[in-house]
Amino acid sequence: MSTCAKVSRDLAEPLAGTAATARTWLLVEQPGPWGADALTSSHLDPTLGRALEKATEGTGVRIALIRRPGRHADCHTVAERQVYAAHTTPGNVWLRNATTSDPEQLLTLDFAELGRGLPATFDITLDGRPHTGDPLALVCTNGKRDRCCALLGRPLAAELAASGVRGAWEVTHLGGHRFSPTLLVLPFGYAYGRAEAHAVKEVLQGVREGRVVTEGCRGGSTWERPGQAAELAVRAAACVDAAGALSVVRTEGEAPRWEVTIAHTDGRHWLVTVAQGASSPPRAESCGSALGSPARMDVTAVRELSRTAAVRPATR
């Protein structure tokens, strides 16, 4: 059977610079079936789902539904839901959790504050607290968006849970169906594609140790796509694996070419040239969609800057 994921893998389509963008993630437990647009086509009240989608627009917050791996009872009523909020910007990375019996409470959150990395509204509204358990491994399993997410994602999520990964959850949508199984790891917010259980466990061990595993990495969700590709290129070129060591401090230019400045906490800076290319030959970005040429982020140069050249006003 030919699927978008198989074609992408066979063509060795690059993963870097393909992660969904979000400075802050809000994850809400919702058991049972999910539709293609899960916030409005699951057993979550669709009116609430639409209101949450509207409330998060332009805030840097991305909201998704989660459920535990395995068979899902068709529950219309959920007594208590797990809720997570995670901010992924280096220097202010945090992961907090709460429970709620009334998901309408979510509408009273200050999403602009959450997007800026301020957790007070989450703590006050939901009695949130720092997450002290294992890092979260969120595997996209929503087959209603793309069959690859169900065919490849659900077995991975189940294998992780069965092997004792306590932070394993299924999630509704991470983008990039053709890179299935796709995975987001919190709190650092790095996304992975074509994931396998043994590799996921290495990634999670890295998170526990404050490291980023770059093999199979699509990018850090806090950055736009050129910044994702540039940051991964600097990690590879300079052998940097510390999770909070690098930041995108400046992106200049526009498609199809950007100059991205990456800063290290030790004062080093790099200038990375990123070019947007078109994937060839044409392929479907999702099962059942028309053939196309998905954009790819190609790093064409990585240059370390002198200290004086690097001292310029930072912009995002």
Coordinates of C-alpha atoms in Angstrom, one line a residue:
M1 CA 0.0 0.0 0.0
S2 CA 1.4 3.4 -1.0
T3 CA 0.9 6.1 1.6
C4 CA 2.2 9.7 1.9
A5 CA 4.5 8.6 4.7
K6 CA 6.0 5.7 2.6
V7 CA 6.6 8.0 -0.4
S8 CA 8.2 10.7 1.8
R9 CA 10.4 8.1 3.4
D10 CA 11.4 6.5 0.1
L11 CA 12.3 9.9 -1.3
A12 CA 14.3 10.7 1.9
E13 CA 12.5 14.0 2.3
P14 CA 14.3 16.2 4.8
L15 CA 12.7 16.6 8.3
A16 CA 14.5 19.8 9.5
G17 CA 12.3 22.9 9.5
T18 CA 8.9 21.1 9.3
A19 CA 7.6 21.3 12.9
A20 CA 4.4 23.1 13.8
T21 CA 5.0 26.5 15.3
A22 CA 3.9 27.3 18.8
R23 CA 5.6 29.1 21.7
T24 CA 3.0 27.6 24.1
W25 CA 1.1 24.4 23.9
L26 CA -2.2 23.8 25.7
L27 CA -3.2 20.2 25.9
V28 CA -6.7 19.1 27.0
E29 CA -7.6 15.4 27.7
Q30 CA -10.6 14.3 25.6
P31 CA -11.2 10.5 25.4
G32 CA -13.3 8.9 22.7
P33 CA -13.2 9.4 18.9
W34 CA -11.7 12.4 17.2
G35 CA -12.8 13.9 13.8
A36 CA -10.5 15.7 11.4
D37 CA -11.0 19.0 13.2
A38 CA -10.9 17.5 16.7
L39 CA -11.7 20.6 18.7
T40 CA -15.1 20.8 17.0
S41 CA -15.6 17.1 16.0
S42 CA -15.1 15.1 19.1
H43 CA -17.1 14.7 22.3
L44 CA -15.8 18.0 23.5
D45 CA -18.6 20.6 23.1
P46 CA -18.1 22.0 19.6
T47 CA -19.2 25.4 20.7
L48 CA -16.4 25.4 23.3
G49 CA -14.0 24.1 20.7
R50 CA -14.8 26.9 18.3
A51 CA -14.4 29.5 21.1
L52 CA -11.0 28.1 22.1
E53 CA -9.8 28.2 18.5
K54 CA -10.8 31.8 18.3
A55 CA -9.4 32.7 21.7
T56 CA -5.9 31.4 20.8
E57 CA -5.6 33.1 17.4
G58 CA -2.6 35.2 17.2
T59 CA -1.4 34.5 20.8
G60 CA 1.4 32.0 20.1
V61 CA -0.7 29.3 21.9
R62 CA -1.6 26.1 20.0
I63 CA -4.3 23.9 21.6
A64 CA -4.7 20.2 21.0
L65 CA -6.6 17.3 22.5
I66 CA -4.9 14.3 24.1
R67 CA -5.9 10.9 25.2
R68 CA -4.1 7.9 26.7
P69 CA -2.9 5.2 24.3
G70 CA -5.1 2.2 23.7
R71 CA -8.7 1.4 23.0
H72 CA -11.0 4.4 23.6
A73 CA -14.4 4.0 25.3
D74 CA -16.9 6.2 23.5
C75 CA -17.4 8.4 26.5
H76 CA -19.6 11.5 26.2
T77 CA -19.1 12.5 29.8
V78 CA -15.6 12.9 31.4
A79 CA -15.5 13.3 35.1
E80 CA -12.1 14.9 35.2
R81 CA -9.7 15.9 32.5
Q82 CA -5.9 16.3 32.6
V83 CA -4.7 19.6 31.2
Y84 CA -1.1 20.6 30.4
A85 CA 0.4 24.0 29.5
A86 CA 4.0 24.2 28.2
H87 CA 6.1 27.2 27.2
T88 CA 9.0 26.3 24.9
T89 CA 11.1 29.5 24.5
P90 CA 14.7 29.0 25.7
G91 CA 15.4 30.8 29.0
N92 CA 11.7 30.4 30.0
V93 CA 10.8 26.8 29.4
W94 CA 8.2 25.3 31.7
L95 CA 5.6 22.6 31.8
R96 CA 2.6 22.8 34.2
N97 CA -0.4 20.5 34.8
A98 CA -3.8 20.6 36.3
T99 CA -7.1 18.8 36.3
T100 CA -10.6 20.2 35.6
S101 CA -14.1 18.8 35.7
D102 CA -15.4 21.8 33.8
P103 CA -13.6 22.5 30.5
E104 CA -15.5 25.8 30.2
Q105 CA -12.9 27.1 32.7
L106 CA -10.4 27.1 29.8
L107 CA -12.1 30.1 28.3
T108 CA -11.1 32.3 31.3
L109 CA -7.4 31.7 30.6
D110 CA -5.4 34.7 29.4
F111 CA -4.0 33.2 26.2
A112 CA -2.0 36.3 25.4
E113 CA -0.2 35.9 28.7
L114 CA 0.3 32.2 28.1
G115 CA 1.8 32.9 24.7
R116 CA 4.3 35.3 26.3
G117 CA 5.4 32.6 28.7
L118 CA 3.5 33.8 31.8
P119 CA 1.9 30.8 33.6
A120 CA 0.0 32.7 36.3
T121 CA -3.4 32.6 34.6
F122 CA -3.1 28.8 34.2
D123 CA -2.2 28.4 37.9
I124 CA -4.9 30.7 39.2
T125 CA -7.7 29.5 36.9
L126 CA -7.0 25.7 37.1
D127 CA -4.9 25.4 40.3
G128 CA -2.0 24.5 38.0
R129 CA 1.4 23.4 39.3
P130 CA 4.8 22.5 37.9
H131 CA 4.8 19.1 36.2
T132 CA 7.2 16.9 38.1
G133 CA 6.7 13.6 36.3
D134 CA 8.3 12.3 33.1
P135 CA 8.6 14.4 30.0
L136 CA 5.6 14.2 27.7
A137 CA 5.8 12.1 24.5
L138 CA 2.8 13.2 22.3
V139 CA 2.2 11.0 19.3
C140 CA -0.2 12.1 16.6
T141 CA -2.8 9.3 16.0
N142 CA -5.7 11.2 14.4
G143 CA -6.5 8.9 11.5
K144 CA -9.4 11.2 10.5
R145 CA -6.8 13.8 9.4
D146 CA -4.6 11.2 7.7
R147 CA -4.6 7.4 7.7
C148 CA -0.8 7.4 8.3
C149 CA -1.3 8.9 11.7
A150 CA -3.5 6.0 12.7
L151 CA -1.6 3.2 10.9
L152 CA 1.8 4.3 12.2
G153 CA 1.1 6.6 15.2
R154 CA -1.3 4.4 17.2
P155 CA 1.1 1.4 17.3
L156 CA 3.9 3.6 18.4
A157 CA 1.9 5.2 21.2
A158 CA 0.7 1.8 22.3
E159 CA 4.3 0.4 22.3
L160 CA 5.6 3.3 24.3
A161 CA 2.8 3.0 26.9
A162 CA 3.2 -0.8 27.1
S163 CA 7.0 -0.4 27.7
G164 CA 6.5 1.9 30.7
V165 CA 6.7 5.4 29.2
R166 CA 4.5 7.1 31.6
G167 CA 4.4 10.4 29.7
A168 CA 3.0 8.8 26.5
W169 CA -0.2 10.4 25.1
E170 CA -2.0 10.4 21.8
V171 CA -2.5 13.9 20.3
T172 CA -4.8 15.2 17.7
H173 CA -2.5 17.0 15.2
L174 CA 1.1 18.0 14.9
G175 CA 1.2 18.6 11.1
G176 CA 3.3 16.8 8.6
H177 CA 1.3 13.6 8.1
R178 CA 3.9 12.4 5.6
F179 CA 6.5 12.2 8.3
S180 CA 4.4 9.8 10.4
P181 CA 4.8 8.6 13.1
T182 CA 5.2 12.2 14.3
L183 CA 6.0 13.1 17.9
L184 CA 6.2 16.3 20.1
V185 CA 8.3 16.1 23.3
L186 CA 7.6 18.6 26.1
P187 CA 8.7 20.7 27.9
F188 CA 11.4 21.6 25.3
G189 CA 9.0 21.5 22.4
Y190 CA 11.1 19.6 19.8
A191 CA 9.2 17.6 17.2
Y192 CA 10.3 14.4 15.5
G193 CA 9.3 12.4 12.5
R194 CA 9.5 8.8 11.3
A195 CA 9.8 8.0 15.0
E196 CA 10.5 4.5 16.4
A197 CA 10.0 3.4 20.0
H198 CA 13.7 2.9 20.7
A199 CA 14.6 6.3 19.3
V200 CA 11.8 8.0 21.3
K201 CA 13.2 6.5 24.5
E202 CA 16.6 8.0 23.6
V203 CA 15.0 11.4 23.0
L204 CA 13.1 11.2 26.3
Q205 CA 16.3 10.3 28.2
G206 CA 17.9 13.3 26.5
V207 CA 15.1 15.5 27.8
R208 CA 15.7 14.2 31.4
E209 CA 19.3 15.1 31.0
G210 CA 18.6 18.5 29.5
R211 CA 19.8 17.5 26.0
V212 CA 18.3 17.7 22.5
V213 CA 18.6 14.6 20.3
T214 CA 18.8 15.9 16.8
E215 CA 18.5 12.6 14.9
G216 CA 15.0 12.5 13.4
C217 CA 14.3 16.0 14.7
R218 CA 11.9 18.3 12.7
G219 CA 12.7 21.4 14.7
G220 CA 11.9 23.3 17.9
S221 CA 8.3 24.5 17.8
T222 CA 9.0 27.9 19.3
W223 CA 10.7 29.0 16.1
E224 CA 9.4 29.7 12.6
R225 CA 10.5 27.2 10.0
P226 CA 13.7 28.9 8.8
G227 CA 14.8 29.3 12.4
Q228 CA 14.0 25.6 13.1
A229 CA 16.3 24.5 10.3
A230 CA 19.0 27.1 11.3
E231 CA 19.1 26.0 14.9
L232 CA 19.4 22.4 14.1
A233 CA 22.2 23.1 11.6
V234 CA 24.2 25.0 14.3
R235 CA 23.6 22.1 16.8
A236 CA 25.1 19.8 14.2
A237 CA 28.0 22.1 13.1
A238 CA 29.1 23.1 16.6
C239 CA 28.2 19.9 18.5
V240 CA 25.7 21.6 20.8
D241 CA 23.2 19.4 22.5
A242 CA 22.3 21.4 25.7
A243 CA 18.5 22.1 25.4
G244 CA 18.5 25.8 26.3
A245 CA 21.8 26.8 24.8
L246 CA 20.6 28.2 21.5
S247 CA 18.1 30.9 20.5
V248 CA 17.0 32.4 17.2
V249 CA 17.7 36.1 17.8
R250 CA 17.2 37.5 14.3
T251 CA 15.7 36.4 11.0
E252 CA 16.2 38.7 8.0
G253 CA 14.8 38.3 4.5
E254 CA 11.8 36.6 3.1
A255 CA 11.0 33.5 1.1
P256 CA 12.9 32.0 -0.6
R257 CA 16.0 33.1 1.3
W258 CA 16.7 34.1 4.9
E259 CA 19.7 35.0 7.0
V260 CA 19.1 33.6 10.6
T261 CA 21.3 34.6 13.5
I262 CA 21.6 32.0 16.2
A263 CA 23.0 32.9 19.7
H264 CA 24.6 30.6 22.3
T265 CA 24.2 31.4 26.0
D266 CA 28.1 31.4 26.1
G267 CA 28.1 34.5 23.8
R268 CA 28.9 32.8 20.5
H269 CA 26.8 33.7 17.4
W270 CA 26.3 32.1 14.0
L271 CA 24.8 33.4 10.7
V272 CA 22.9 30.7 8.9
T273 CA 21.6 31.0 5.3
V274 CA 18.4 29.1 4.7
A275 CA 16.8 28.7 1.3
Q276 CA 13.3 27.6 0.6
G277 CA 13.3 24.9 -2.0
A278 CA 10.5 22.8 -3.7
S279 CA 10.6 19.1 -3.1
S280 CA 11.0 17.0 -6.2
P281 CA 9.6 14.8 -7.6
P282 CA 6.0 15.9 -6.8
R283 CA 4.4 14.0 -3.9
A284 CA 1.2 14.1 -1.9
E285 CA 1.5 16.0 1.4
S286 CA -1.3 13.9 2.8
C287 CA -2.9 10.7 1.8
G288 CA -5.6 11.4 -0.9
S289 CA -4.4 14.9 -1.7
A290 CA -3.2 16.0 -5.1
L291 CA 0.5 15.8 -6.0
G292 CA 2.5 18.8 -5.1
S293 CA 6.0 20.1 -4.3
P294 CA 6.1 20.8 -0.5
A295 CA 8.4 23.6 0.6
R296 CA 11.7 22.5 2.2
M297 CA 14.2 24.4 4.3
D298 CA 17.7 23.9 2.9
V299 CA 20.6 25.3 5.0
T300 CA 23.2 26.5 2.5
A301 CA 25.8 28.1 4.9
V302 CA 26.7 28.2 8.6
R303 CA 29.2 30.8 9.6
E304 CA 30.3 31.6 13.1
L305 CA 30.5 35.4 13.7
S306 CA 33.1 37.4 15.6
R307 CA 31.9 38.8 18.9
T308 CA 31.8 42.4 17.5
A309 CA 29.8 41.3 14.4
A310 CA 27.3 39.6 16.5
V311 CA 26.5 42.6 18.7
R312 CA 23.5 44.0 16.9
P313 CA 19.9 44.7 18.1
A314 CA 18.0 41.5 18.2
T315 CA 14.6 41.1 16.5
R316 CA 12.2 38.2 16.1

